[in-house]
mmCIF file of C-alpha atoms in Angstrom:
data_model
loop_
_atom_site.group_PDB
_atom_site.id
_atom_site.type_symbol
_atom_site.label_atom_id
_atom_site.label_comp_id
_atom_site.label_asym_id
_atom_site.label_seq_id
_atom_site.Cartn_x
_atom_site.Cartn_y
_atom_site.Cartn_z
ATOM 1 C CA MET I 471 -61.353 -41.590 -97.450
ATOM 2 C CA GLY I 472 -63.892 -44.095 -96.161
ATOM 3 C CA ARG I 473 -66.436 -43.591 -93.454
ATOM 4 C CA ILE I 474 -69.037 -45.379 -91.406
ATOM 5 C CA VAL I 475 -72.337 -44.371 -92.981
ATOM 6 C CA PHE I 476 -74.705 -46.384 -90.788
ATOM 7 C CA ALA I 477 -74.530 -47.946 -87.343
ATOM 8 C CA GLY I 478 -77.225 -49.977 -85.663
ATOM 9 C CA ALA I 479 -77.632 -52.715 -83.085
ATOM 10 C CA MET I 480 -80.504 -55.061 -82.523
ATOM 11 C CA SER I 481 -81.710 -58.313 -80.986
ATOM 12 C CA HIS I 482 -80.986 -61.253 -83.241
ATOM 13 C CA VAL I 483 -83.777 -63.792 -83.026
ATOM 14 C CA LEU I 484 -86.202 -61.988 -85.297
ATOM 15 C CA ASP I 485 -88.888 -64.578 -85.860
ATOM 16 C CA PRO I 486 -92.581 -64.385 -84.950
ATOM 17 C CA GLY I 487 -92.922 -68.167 -84.685
ATOM 18 C CA TYR I 488 -90.115 -68.423 -82.138
ATOM 19 C CA TYR I 489 -91.628 -65.805 -79.852
ATOM 20 C CA ASP I 490 -95.112 -67.179 -80.328
ATOM 21 C CA ARG I 491 -93.851 -70.531 -79.010
ATOM 22 C CA ALA I 492 -91.769 -68.926 -76.232
ATOM 23 C CA CYS I 493 -94.078 -66.110 -75.060
ATOM 24 C CA GLY I 494 -97.426 -66.479 -76.818
ATOM 25 C CA GLU I 495 -99.305 -63.844 -78.781
ATOM 26 C CA HIS I 496 -97.671 -60.947 -76.896
ATOM 27 C CA GLY I 497 -94.254 -62.242 -77.936
ATOM 28 C CA ARG I 498 -95.297 -62.569 -81.558
ATOM 29 C CA ARG I 499 -96.693 -59.025 -81.642
ATOM 30 C CA SER I 500 -93.628 -57.577 -79.913
ATOM 31 C CA VAL I 501 -91.111 -59.100 -82.277
ATOM 32 C CA LEU I 502 -93.181 -58.027 -85.274
ATOM 33 C CA ALA I 503 -93.052 -54.456 -83.963
ATOM 34 C CA ALA I 504 -89.283 -54.724 -83.447
ATOM 35 C CA MET I 505 -88.840 -56.210 -86.920
ATOM 36 C CA ALA I 506 -90.820 -53.345 -88.466
ATOM 37 C CA GLU I 507 -88.460 -50.825 -86.859
ATOM 38 C CA ILE I 508 -85.418 -52.832 -87.954
ATOM 39 C CA ALA I 509 -86.779 -52.930 -91.518
ATOM 40 C CA ARG I 510 -87.025 -49.126 -91.417
ATOM 41 C CA MET I 511 -83.452 -48.989 -90.152
ATOM 42 C CA GLY I 512 -82.553 -51.169 -93.132
ATOM 43 C CA GLU I 513 -84.110 -48.684 -95.529
ATOM 44 C CA ARG I 514 -81.874 -45.962 -94.088
ATOM 45 C CA LEU I 515 -78.883 -48.303 -94.312
ATOM 46 C CA SER I 516 -79.583 -49.108 -97.978
ATOM 47 C CA ALA I 517 -80.124 -45.423 -98.786
ATOM 48 C CA GLN I 518 -76.459 -44.882 -97.879
ATOM 49 C CA SER I 519 -75.406 -47.473 -100.516
ATOM 50 C CA PRO I 520 -72.743 -49.036 -98.268
ATOM 51 C CA GLU I 521 -70.032 -50.949 -100.087
ATOM 52 C CA ALA I 522 -69.682 -53.334 -97.155
ATOM 53 C CA LEU I 523 -71.605 -54.254 -94.021
ATOM 54 C CA ILE I 524 -69.641 -55.238 -90.929
ATOM 55 C CA VAL I 525 -71.674 -57.578 -88.713
ATOM 56 C CA VAL I 526 -70.417 -58.003 -85.146
ATOM 57 C CA ALA I 527 -72.066 -60.991 -83.520
ATOM 58 C CA ASP I 528 -71.431 -64.120 -81.483
ATOM 59 C CA ASP I 529 -71.335 -67.802 -82.283
ATOM 60 C CA HIS I 530 -73.773 -70.013 -80.351
ATOM 61 C CA LEU I 531 -71.411 -72.977 -80.076
ATOM 62 C CA ASN I 532 -72.051 -73.846 -83.682
ATOM 63 C CA ALA I 533 -68.986 -72.775 -85.650
ATOM 64 C CA PHE I 534 -66.259 -72.940 -83.009
ATOM 65 C CA SER I 535 -67.215 -75.742 -80.648
ATOM 66 C CA PHE I 536 -64.801 -77.010 -79.211
ATOM 67 C CA ASN I 537 -61.728 -77.292 -81.360
ATOM 68 C CA CYS I 538 -61.031 -73.584 -80.819
ATOM 69 C CA VAL I 539 -63.010 -70.661 -79.405
ATOM 70 C CA PRO I 540 -61.465 -67.393 -80.603
ATOM 71 C CA ALA I 541 -61.972 -64.266 -78.506
ATOM 72 C CA LEU I 542 -62.266 -62.089 -81.625
ATOM 73 C CA CYS I 543 -62.305 -63.579 -85.104
ATOM 74 C CA VAL I 544 -62.516 -62.002 -88.558
ATOM 75 C CA ARG I 545 -64.263 -64.103 -91.180
ATOM 76 C CA ILE I 546 -62.230 -63.716 -94.352
ATOM 77 C CA GLY I 547 -62.587 -65.210 -97.814
ATOM 78 C CA ARG I 548 -65.015 -64.512 -100.624
ATOM 79 C CA ARG I 549 -68.246 -66.066 -99.431
ATOM 80 C CA VAL I 550 -69.854 -67.258 -96.196
ATOM 81 C CA GLN I 551 -72.448 -69.967 -95.726
ATOM 82 C CA ARG I 552 -75.474 -70.141 -93.484
ATOM 83 C CA MET I 553 -75.120 -72.690 -90.694
ATOM 84 C CA VAL I 554 -76.779 -75.977 -91.591
ATOM 85 C CA GLN I 555 -78.591 -77.853 -88.819
ATOM 86 C CA ASP I 556 -80.735 -80.907 -89.429
ATOM 87 C CA HIS I 557 -84.088 -80.915 -87.623
ATOM 88 C CA ALA I 558 -83.361 -77.440 -86.265
ATOM 89 C CA GLU I 559 -84.885 -76.467 -82.924
ATOM 90 C CA ALA I 560 -85.557 -73.133 -81.220
ATOM 91 C CA PHE I 561 -83.313 -70.264 -82.404
ATOM 92 C CA ASP I 562 -81.649 -72.510 -85.035
ATOM 93 C CA LYS I 563 -85.010 -72.897 -86.784
ATOM 94 C CA VAL I 564 -84.970 -69.177 -87.597
ATOM 95 C CA LEU I 565 -82.398 -69.887 -90.326
ATOM 96 C CA ASP I 566 -84.490 -72.357 -92.292
ATOM 97 C CA HIS I 567 -85.961 -69.947 -94.832
ATOM 98 C CA MET I 568 -82.872 -67.761 -95.331
ATOM 99 C CA PRO I 569 -80.496 -67.717 -98.318
ATOM 100 C CA ALA I 570 -77.669 -70.213 -97.864
ATOM 101 C CA ASP I 571 -74.746 -68.194 -99.216
ATOM 102 C CA TYR I 572 -73.570 -64.553 -98.915
ATOM 103 C CA PRO I 573 -70.741 -62.539 -100.501
ATOM 104 C CA LEU I 574 -67.978 -61.149 -98.295
ATOM 105 C CA HIS I 575 -66.010 -57.923 -98.634
ATOM 106 C CA GLU I 576 -62.662 -59.649 -98.791
ATOM 107 C CA ALA I 577 -60.505 -56.522 -98.945
ATOM 108 C CA LEU I 578 -62.074 -54.816 -95.918
ATOM 109 C CA ALA I 579 -61.944 -58.022 -93.862
ATOM 110 C CA ASN I 580 -58.284 -58.492 -94.750
ATOM 111 C CA ALA I 581 -57.536 -54.871 -93.846
ATOM 112 C CA ILE I 582 -59.201 -55.211 -90.422
ATOM 113 C CA LEU I 583 -57.287 -58.439 -89.831
ATOM 114 C CA GLU I 584 -53.855 -57.414 -91.123
ATOM 115 C CA GLN I 585 -53.841 -53.912 -89.632
ATOM 116 C CA GLY I 586 -55.210 -55.376 -86.405
ATOM 117 C CA LEU I 587 -52.339 -57.829 -86.074
ATOM 118 C CA ALA I 588 -49.891 -55.058 -86.952
ATOM 119 C CA SER I 589 -51.266 -52.803 -84.217
ATOM 120 C CA GLY I 590 -51.480 -55.279 -81.347
ATOM 121 C CA PHE I 591 -54.838 -57.081 -81.751
ATOM 122 C CA ASP I 592 -54.087 -60.797 -81.860
ATOM 123 C CA LEU I 593 -57.123 -61.583 -83.959
ATOM 124 C CA ALA I 594 -58.159 -65.028 -85.093
ATOM 125 C CA LEU I 595 -59.135 -65.598 -88.682
ATOM 126 C CA SER I 596 -61.397 -68.099 -90.375
ATOM 127 C CA TRP I 597 -62.044 -68.996 -93.994
ATOM 128 C CA GLU I 598 -64.669 -71.606 -93.147
ATOM 129 C CA ALA I 599 -66.786 -70.659 -90.126
ATOM 130 C CA PRO I 600 -70.478 -70.608 -91.053
ATOM 131 C CA VAL I 601 -72.735 -67.940 -89.591
ATOM 132 C CA ASP I 602 -75.843 -68.602 -87.539
ATOM 133 C CA HIS I 603 -78.953 -66.594 -86.657
ATOM 134 C CA ALA I 604 -76.887 -63.983 -84.808
ATOM 135 C CA PHE I 605 -75.618 -62.724 -88.154
ATOM 136 C CA LEU I 606 -78.311 -63.661 -90.616
ATOM 137 C CA SER I 607 -81.547 -62.873 -88.815
ATOM 138 C CA PRO I 608 -80.701 -59.136 -88.520
ATOM 139 C CA VAL I 609 -79.080 -58.965 -91.973
ATOM 140 C CA ASN I 610 -82.140 -60.435 -93.682
ATOM 141 C CA THR I 611 -84.613 -58.409 -91.621
ATOM 142 C CA LEU I 612 -82.742 -55.198 -92.438
ATOM 143 C CA HIS I 613 -82.711 -55.858 -96.179
ATOM 144 C CA GLY I 614 -85.912 -57.737 -96.924
ATOM 145 C CA PRO I 615 -85.946 -58.310 -100.694
ATOM 146 C CA ARG I 616 -83.192 -55.755 -101.384
ATOM 147 C CA PRO I 617 -79.656 -56.948 -102.238
ATOM 148 C CA ILE I 618 -77.385 -57.511 -99.235
ATOM 149 C CA PRO I 619 -74.014 -55.756 -99.521
ATOM 150 C CA PRO I 620 -70.815 -57.782 -99.105
ATOM 151 C CA LEU I 621 -70.482 -58.709 -95.438
ATOM 152 C CA VAL I 622 -67.579 -58.657 -92.993
ATOM 153 C CA PRO I 623 -68.598 -61.033 -90.187
ATOM 154 C CA ILE I 624 -66.755 -60.462 -86.908
ATOM 155 C CA PHE I 625 -67.158 -63.131 -84.232
ATOM 156 C CA VAL I 626 -66.970 -62.163 -80.552
ATOM 157 C CA ASN I 627 -66.786 -64.928 -77.953
ATOM 158 C CA ALA I 628 -69.725 -63.871 -75.817
ATOM 159 C CA PHE I 629 -70.488 -67.142 -74.045
ATOM 160 C CA VAL I 630 -67.474 -69.358 -73.405
ATOM 161 C CA ALA I 631 -65.606 -68.038 -70.355
ATOM 162 C CA PRO I 632 -63.173 -66.391 -70.263
ATOM 163 C CA GLN I 633 -64.513 -63.862 -72.757
ATOM 164 C CA PRO I 634 -62.728 -60.739 -74.033
ATOM 165 C CA THR I 635 -63.323 -57.727 -71.809
ATOM 166 C CA ALA I 636 -65.788 -54.947 -72.595
ATOM 167 C CA ARG I 637 -62.854 -52.551 -72.728
ATOM 168 C CA ARG I 638 -61.004 -54.700 -75.253
ATOM 169 C CA CYS I 639 -64.094 -55.029 -77.436
ATOM 170 C CA PHE I 640 -64.464 -51.230 -77.394
ATOM 171 C CA ALA I 641 -60.790 -50.818 -78.372
ATOM 172 C CA PHE I 642 -61.254 -53.283 -81.219
ATOM 173 C CA GLY I 643 -64.170 -51.175 -82.458
ATOM 174 C CA GLN I 644 -61.908 -48.134 -82.423
ATOM 175 C CA HIS I 645 -59.482 -50.127 -84.554
ATOM 176 C CA ILE I 646 -62.271 -50.921 -87.037
ATOM 177 C CA ALA I 647 -63.106 -47.207 -87.284
ATOM 178 C CA ARG I 648 -59.459 -46.381 -88.031
ATOM 179 C CA VAL I 649 -59.311 -49.033 -90.769
ATOM 180 C CA VAL I 650 -62.521 -47.772 -92.372
ATOM 181 C CA ALA I 651 -61.302 -44.153 -92.219
ATOM 182 C CA GLN I 652 -58.126 -45.098 -94.081
ATOM 183 C CA SER I 653 -60.009 -47.190 -96.653
ATOM 184 C CA PRO I 654 -61.802 -46.011 -99.802
ATOM 185 C CA TRP I 655 -65.147 -47.509 -98.715
ATOM 186 C CA ASN I 656 -68.395 -46.347 -97.207
ATOM 187 C CA VAL I 657 -69.302 -48.970 -94.657
ATOM 188 C CA GLY I 658 -72.272 -49.922 -92.527
ATOM 189 C CA ILE I 659 -71.793 -51.633 -89.169
ATOM 190 C CA ILE I 660 -74.257 -53.531 -87.028
ATOM 191 C CA ALA I 661 -73.890 -55.329 -83.714
ATOM 192 C CA THR I 662 -76.411 -57.959 -82.729
ATOM 193 C CA GLY I 663 -77.795 -59.755 -79.687
ATOM 194 C CA GLY I 664 -79.389 -58.909 -76.395
ATOM 195 C CA LEU I 665 -80.568 -57.193 -74.601
ATOM 196 C CA SER I 666 -80.920 -59.013 -71.250
ATOM 197 C CA HIS I 667 -81.809 -62.704 -71.492
ATOM 198 C CA PHE I 668 -80.685 -66.094 -70.205
ATOM 199 C CA PRO I 669 -79.034 -64.819 -66.977
ATOM 200 C CA GLU I 670 -76.120 -66.966 -65.871
ATOM 201 C CA LEU I 671 -76.869 -69.235 -68.853
ATOM 202 C CA SER I 672 -79.028 -71.193 -66.436
ATOM 203 C CA LEU I 673 -81.936 -73.199 -67.811
ATOM 204 C CA PRO I 674 -84.217 -72.578 -64.786
ATOM 205 C CA ARG I 675 -83.685 -68.837 -65.312
ATOM 206 C CA VAL I 676 -84.727 -68.808 -68.963
ATOM 207 C CA GLY I 677 -87.636 -66.373 -68.887
ATOM 208 C CA GLU I 678 -85.925 -63.828 -66.616
ATOM 209 C CA THR I 679 -84.461 -60.516 -67.741
ATOM 210 C CA ASP I 680 -82.851 -57.524 -66.009
ATOM 211 C CA THR I 681 -84.652 -54.458 -67.285
ATOM 212 C CA VAL I 682 -83.010 -52.124 -64.765
ATOM 213 C CA PHE I 683 -79.612 -53.085 -66.119
ATOM 214 C CA ASP I 684 -80.780 -52.690 -69.727
ATOM 215 C CA ARG I 685 -82.090 -49.204 -69.005
ATOM 216 C CA ARG I 686 -78.720 -48.301 -67.536
ATOM 217 C CA LEU I 687 -76.992 -49.469 -70.719
ATOM 218 C CA ILE I 688 -79.441 -47.497 -72.864
ATOM 219 C CA HIS I 689 -79.049 -44.410 -70.696
ATOM 220 C CA CYS I 690 -75.279 -44.459 -71.250
ATOM 221 C CA MET I 691 -75.592 -45.119 -74.980
ATOM 222 C CA GLU I 692 -78.133 -42.330 -75.473
ATOM 223 C CA ARG I 693 -75.751 -39.878 -73.845
ATOM 224 C CA GLY I 694 -72.617 -41.160 -75.525
ATOM 225 C CA GLU I 695 -71.200 -42.012 -72.095
ATOM 226 C CA HIS I 696 -68.985 -44.898 -73.100
ATOM 227 C CA GLY I 697 -66.544 -44.765 -70.197
ATOM 228 C CA PRO I 698 -68.799 -46.553 -67.681
ATOM 229 C CA LEU I 699 -69.679 -49.186 -70.268
ATOM 230 C CA GLN I 700 -66.010 -50.062 -70.699
ATOM 231 C CA GLU I 701 -65.936 -50.803 -66.964
ATOM 232 C CA LEU I 702 -68.550 -53.569 -67.304
ATOM 233 C CA THR I 703 -67.218 -56.843 -65.945
ATOM 234 C CA ALA I 704 -67.710 -60.386 -67.164
ATOM 235 C CA GLU I 705 -69.498 -61.122 -63.884
ATOM 236 C CA GLU I 706 -72.029 -58.297 -64.399
ATOM 237 C CA LEU I 707 -72.696 -59.356 -67.969
ATOM 238 C CA HIS I 708 -73.140 -62.996 -66.895
ATOM 239 C CA LYS I 709 -75.440 -62.238 -63.943
ATOM 240 C CA THR I 710 -77.699 -59.963 -65.961
ATOM 241 C CA GLY I 711 -77.824 -62.080 -69.102
ATOM 242 C CA SER I 712 -76.001 -59.402 -71.069
ATOM 243 C CA HIS I 713 -73.278 -61.583 -72.572
ATOM 244 C CA GLU I 714 -73.997 -60.361 -76.095
ATOM 245 C CA PHE I 715 -73.507 -56.720 -75.124
ATOM 246 C CA LEU I 716 -69.840 -57.399 -75.911
ATOM 247 C CA ASN I 717 -70.857 -57.250 -79.592
ATOM 248 C CA TRP I 718 -72.417 -53.850 -78.942
ATOM 249 C CA MET I 719 -69.194 -52.716 -77.237
ATOM 250 C CA VAL I 720 -67.299 -53.276 -80.493
ATOM 251 C CA LEU I 721 -69.806 -51.090 -82.323
ATOM 252 C CA LEU I 722 -69.620 -48.423 -79.614
ATOM 253 C CA GLY I 723 -65.863 -48.255 -80.055
ATOM 254 C CA ALA I 724 -66.341 -47.805 -83.791
ATOM 255 C CA VAL I 725 -68.819 -44.909 -83.472
ATOM 256 C CA SER I 726 -67.843 -43.234 -80.168
ATOM 257 C CA PRO I 727 -68.763 -40.575 -79.116
ATOM 258 C CA ALA I 728 -71.933 -40.786 -81.245
ATOM 259 C CA ARG I 729 -75.212 -40.964 -79.345
ATOM 260 C CA ALA I 730 -77.713 -43.767 -79.659
ATOM 261 C CA GLU I 731 -81.349 -43.327 -80.603
ATOM 262 C CA VAL I 732 -83.643 -46.109 -79.435
ATOM 263 C CA ARG I 733 -85.946 -47.332 -82.200
ATOM 264 C CA TYR I 734 -87.534 -50.127 -80.190
ATOM 265 C CA PHE I 735 -87.372 -51.454 -76.652
ATOM 266 C CA GLY I 736 -89.829 -54.078 -75.515
ATOM 267 C CA GLU I 737 -89.855 -56.280 -72.455
ATOM 268 C CA LEU I 738 -90.739 -59.920 -72.847
ATOM 269 C CA PRO I 739 -90.405 -62.669 -70.268
ATOM 270 C CA ARG I 740 -87.725 -64.342 -72.388
ATOM 271 C CA ILE I 741 -85.714 -61.322 -73.552
ATOM 272 C CA ASN I 742 -85.807 -57.564 -73.784
ATOM 273 C CA LEU I 743 -86.039 -56.865 -77.503
ATOM 274 C CA ALA I 744 -84.153 -53.821 -78.692
ATOM 275 C CA ALA I 745 -83.260 -51.922 -81.850
ATOM 276 C CA VAL I 746 -80.931 -48.935 -81.635
ATOM 277 C CA GLU I 747 -79.417 -46.615 -84.239
ATOM 278 C CA TRP I 748 -76.570 -44.135 -83.878
ATOM 279 C CA ALA I 749 -76.662 -40.533 -85.042
ATOM 280 C CA LEU I 750 -73.458 -40.227 -87.068
ATOM 281 C CA GLY I 751 -71.921 -36.845 -87.684
ATOM 282 C CA MET R 821 -61.840 -81.985 -67.980
ATOM 283 C CA SER R 822 -65.343 -83.143 -67.293
ATOM 284 C CA ARG R 823 -66.860 -79.835 -68.382
ATOM 285 C CA TYR R 824 -65.285 -80.364 -71.749
ATOM 286 C CA GLU R 825 -66.633 -83.904 -71.999
ATOM 287 C CA VAL R 826 -70.195 -82.790 -71.221
ATOM 288 C CA ASN R 827 -70.124 -80.055 -73.825
ATOM 289 C CA SER R 828 -68.310 -82.103 -76.398
ATOM 290 C CA LEU R 829 -71.041 -84.733 -76.073
ATOM 291 C CA LEU R 830 -73.776 -82.112 -76.350
ATOM 292 C CA TYR R 831 -72.138 -80.716 -79.458
ATOM 293 C CA ARG R 832 -71.866 -84.167 -81.001
ATOM 294 C CA LEU R 833 -75.505 -84.892 -80.217
ATOM 295 C CA LYS R 834 -76.465 -81.680 -81.990
ATOM 296 C CA LYS R 835 -74.273 -81.985 -85.059
ATOM 297 C CA ASP R 836 -73.843 -85.732 -85.623
ATOM 298 C CA ALA R 837 -77.214 -87.163 -86.633
ATOM 299 C CA GLU R 838 -75.910 -90.734 -86.666
ATOM 300 C CA PHE R 839 -74.585 -90.466 -83.085
ATOM 301 C CA ARG R 840 -77.845 -88.830 -82.037
ATOM 302 C CA ALA R 841 -79.778 -91.777 -83.473
ATOM 303 C CA ARG R 842 -77.590 -94.272 -81.564
ATOM 304 C CA PHE R 843 -78.078 -92.214 -78.380
ATOM 305 C CA THR R 844 -81.831 -92.134 -78.875
ATOM 306 C CA GLU R 845 -81.869 -95.895 -79.394
ATOM 307 C CA ASP R 846 -79.702 -96.756 -76.367
ATOM 308 C CA ALA R 847 -78.181 -93.841 -74.472
ATOM 309 C CA ALA R 848 -76.108 -95.947 -72.059
ATOM 310 C CA ALA R 849 -74.523 -97.896 -74.911
ATOM 311 C CA ALA R 850 -73.829 -94.743 -76.950
ATOM 312 C CA LEU R 851 -72.019 -93.221 -73.956
ATOM 313 C CA ALA R 852 -70.032 -96.360 -73.081
ATOM 314 C CA GLY R 853 -66.626 -94.893 -73.944
ATOM 315 C CA ALA R 854 -67.279 -91.359 -72.708
ATOM 316 C CA ASP R 855 -65.155 -89.941 -69.865
ATOM 317 C CA LEU R 856 -68.052 -88.859 -67.627
ATOM 318 C CA THR R 857 -68.680 -88.838 -63.896
ATOM 319 C CA GLU R 858 -71.499 -91.035 -62.657
ATOM 320 C CA ALA R 859 -73.689 -87.947 -62.169
ATOM 321 C CA GLU R 860 -73.036 -86.747 -65.698
ATOM 322 C CA ARG R 861 -73.682 -90.153 -67.190
ATOM 323 C CA ALA R 862 -76.935 -90.504 -65.232
ATOM 324 C CA ALA R 863 -78.102 -87.080 -66.442
ATOM 325 C CA PHE R 864 -77.438 -87.966 -70.066
ATOM 326 C CA VAL R 865 -79.092 -91.366 -69.785
ATOM 327 C CA ALA R 866 -82.146 -89.680 -68.218
ATOM 328 C CA ARG R 867 -82.025 -87.021 -70.991
ATOM 329 C CA ASP R 868 -82.286 -84.519 -68.125
ATOM 330 C CA MET R 869 -81.200 -81.304 -69.827
ATOM 331 C CA ARG R 870 -81.766 -79.203 -66.708
ATOM 332 C CA ARG R 871 -79.343 -81.393 -64.769
ATOM 333 C CA ILE R 872 -76.862 -81.398 -67.660
ATOM 334 C CA ASN R 873 -77.007 -77.584 -67.656
ATOM 335 C CA GLU R 874 -76.373 -77.597 -63.874
ATOM 336 C CA LEU R 875 -73.356 -79.822 -64.476
ATOM 337 C CA GLY R 876 -71.828 -77.335 -66.897
ATOM 338 C CA GLY R 877 -73.571 -78.002 -70.191
ATOM 339 C CA TYR R 878 -73.904 -74.791 -72.173
ATOM 340 C CA LEU R 879 -77.416 -73.397 -72.296
ATOM 341 C CA HIS R 880 -77.538 -72.872 -76.050
ATOM 342 C CA LEU R 881 -76.660 -76.518 -76.632
ATOM 343 C CA VAL R 882 -79.179 -77.943 -74.172
ATOM 344 C CA MET R 883 -81.835 -75.775 -75.828
ATOM 345 C CA SER R 884 -81.105 -76.774 -79.402
ATOM 346 C CA ILE R 885 -80.357 -80.505 -79.759
ATOM 347 C CA PRO R 886 -82.913 -81.910 -82.181
ATOM 348 C CA GLY R 887 -85.447 -84.089 -80.402
ATOM 349 C CA LEU R 888 -83.774 -83.650 -77.006
ATOM 350 C CA ALA R 889 -83.854 -79.882 -76.515
ATOM 351 C CA ALA R 890 -85.155 -78.281 -73.353
ATOM 352 C CA HIS R 891 -87.576 -75.432 -74.047
#
């Protein structure tokens, strides 16, 4: 019988140069501190020798623009490629130094997909979608030079309205937990993105965050109070720049009622950086 | 479907280096066949990413088009 052996969530632009350009020396120091905590989380992840790592993250209008934008999509197949962007700018530049190709855990991805469809989750599937910084920045920061286990990338539509609801993302996470429990594998799961940044996806508001809202989310996660989080609305998430918390909702469904332990929380003008780990029974 | 046109153009500017080069050379000519309102067309020709964002252009695209990105 399989089990989830590690669960963590973290911001997903993990690059000192990016924050140096966006926020100056304070930004660079803050993300280095966050990255150090995430690297320690990665050591605990690797110590569990997971046979697969589920990565729940969002696409930044790179893989799915605009032929189709799936609400929830399982990346299947045997391998996944890093997004390629010529003359990359901003968050895309973070990918430049990363490996270009990663193995997938085909059997676990297929199980999540097939059992999902059989139990009422109308999931999308992709054999070809590349993954951007939302997946690869955390994965590489967690592992450093150590081998990366086979991945199961799960895409959540965090940005293109209408998005899936927080409640539905949580239910999908519960589905993932059921699949893992019935599988033979020990599995790690991470969710990426956030916390508050880019409220209302408005360029003039880049540089604003909602720390009060973030502390409310953390308060609930630390206490394992997942009911109020399932009530979060698309409007709240949009206003507070918490679009990517939908990824975290999937993870919460997978580990509920486990309690979160905050490894790092740091306010920057551009984003509130966070790294959180769950105490699994 | 103007919102679609704006974002489709932004996406093409990001991913299609040849189209981006034509746009950089002569934006009005590159956009000649695009189904845009006058306000949208003016914003693109002015390379005014803030205005394009106001008109519905997704933030992550206006922040990441090589050579044109708002920071």
